[in-house]
């Protein structure tokens, strides 16, 4: 878990210079309906965002989806946008269509999608993890 937090923090440091991610920036985390407390992907992402907030001084807001439907994801994304998030972080392939849609509609905002490869957008950063290699490393 500590490695994942460090990885996420390094991503922020690499992609968001202090001029991009400053006290004026609002970073929004779109939390799946599974929520925080999963002791896995959501918690690691949130812990990394909290640590990055401490170091860079941006505002961090959260929106949690009510359920596993596309409608719920759409409403949560719209709430983040209406609250002024200019950097939006999502976990998983379930959000690919939302990121594609809103990246085009909001070219001034940055979208970070974890665990899904996405190319062709100047304002989208994607990360992909070789999850199957973790058991090898643990073995």
mmCIF file of N, CA, C and O in Angstrom, residues 81 85-87 102-111 123:
data_model
loop_
_atom_site.group_PDB
_atom_site.id
_atom_site.type_symbol
_atom_site.label_atom_id
_atom_site.label_comp_id
_atom_site.label_asym_id
_atom_site.label_seq_id
_atom_site.Cartn_x
_atom_site.Cartn_y
_atom_site.Cartn_z
ATOM 1 N N UNK A 81 -17.541 19.005 -11.343
ATOM 2 C CA UNK A 81 -17.315 20.111 -12.274
ATOM 3 C C UNK A 81 -17.993 21.386 -11.777
ATOM 4 O O UNK A 81 -17.404 22.467 -11.829
ATOM 5 N N UNK A 85 -13.822 21.836 -9.703
ATOM 6 C CA UNK A 85 -12.628 20.987 -9.804
ATOM 7 C C UNK A 85 -11.970 21.191 -11.164
ATOM 8 O O UNK A 85 -12.614 21.059 -12.201
ATOM 9 N N UNK A 86 -10.695 21.567 -11.151
ATOM 10 C CA UNK A 86 -9.987 21.718 -12.420
ATOM 11 C C UNK A 86 -9.024 20.565 -12.684
ATOM 12 O O UNK A 86 -8.445 20.477 -13.750
ATOM 13 N N UNK A 87 -8.870 19.680 -11.714
ATOM 14 C CA UNK A 87 -8.158 18.412 -11.884
ATOM 15 C C UNK A 87 -9.066 17.342 -11.288
ATOM 16 O O UNK A 87 -9.482 17.450 -10.136
ATOM 17 N N UNK A 102 -16.083 14.382 -21.033
ATOM 18 C CA UNK A 102 -15.814 15.649 -20.355
ATOM 19 C C UNK A 102 -14.439 16.220 -20.652
ATOM 20 O O UNK A 102 -14.236 17.423 -20.511
ATOM 21 N N UNK A 103 -13.505 15.402 -21.086
ATOM 22 C CA UNK A 103 -12.207 15.920 -21.508
ATOM 23 C C UNK A 103 -12.365 16.773 -22.761
ATOM 24 O O UNK A 103 -11.720 17.813 -22.897
ATOM 25 N N UNK A 104 -13.241 16.351 -23.657
ATOM 26 C CA UNK A 104 -13.512 17.127 -24.872
ATOM 27 C C UNK A 104 -14.283 18.400 -24.532
ATOM 28 O O UNK A 104 -13.984 19.484 -25.042
ATOM 29 N N UNK A 105 -15.271 18.286 -23.658
ATOM 30 C CA UNK A 105 -16.092 19.439 -23.288
ATOM 31 C C UNK A 105 -15.358 20.447 -22.401
ATOM 32 O O UNK A 105 -15.758 21.610 -22.331
ATOM 33 N N UNK A 106 -14.307 19.993 -21.708
ATOM 34 C CA UNK A 106 -13.578 20.838 -20.757
ATOM 35 C C UNK A 106 -12.075 20.756 -20.994
ATOM 36 O O UNK A 106 -11.334 20.218 -20.169
ATOM 37 N N UNK A 107 -11.590 21.298 -22.110
ATOM 38 C CA UNK A 107 -10.166 21.167 -22.427
ATOM 39 C C UNK A 107 -9.243 21.892 -21.447
ATOM 40 O O UNK A 107 -8.056 21.597 -21.386
ATOM 41 N N UNK A 108 -9.791 22.787 -20.640
ATOM 42 C CA UNK A 108 -8.982 23.522 -19.666
ATOM 43 C C UNK A 108 -8.799 22.747 -18.365
ATOM 44 O O UNK A 108 -7.997 23.128 -17.516
ATOM 45 N N UNK A 109 -9.508 21.652 -18.217
ATOM 46 C CA UNK A 109 -9.395 20.829 -17.011
ATOM 47 C C UNK A 109 -8.534 19.606 -17.304
ATOM 48 O O UNK A 109 -8.452 19.151 -18.426
ATOM 49 N N UNK A 110 -7.930 19.071 -16.242
ATOM 50 C CA UNK A 110 -7.080 17.894 -16.367
ATOM 51 C C UNK A 110 -7.800 16.711 -15.734
ATOM 52 O O UNK A 110 -8.344 16.826 -14.634
ATOM 53 N N UNK A 111 -7.774 15.589 -16.428
ATOM 54 C CA UNK A 111 -8.396 14.362 -15.940
ATOM 55 C C UNK A 111 -7.307 13.306 -15.772
ATOM 56 O O UNK A 111 -6.477 13.118 -16.657
ATOM 57 N N UNK A 123 -5.464 16.628 -22.336
ATOM 58 C CA UNK A 123 -5.766 16.922 -20.938
ATOM 59 C C UNK A 123 -6.123 15.678 -20.122
ATOM 60 O O UNK A 123 -6.713 15.772 -19.056
#
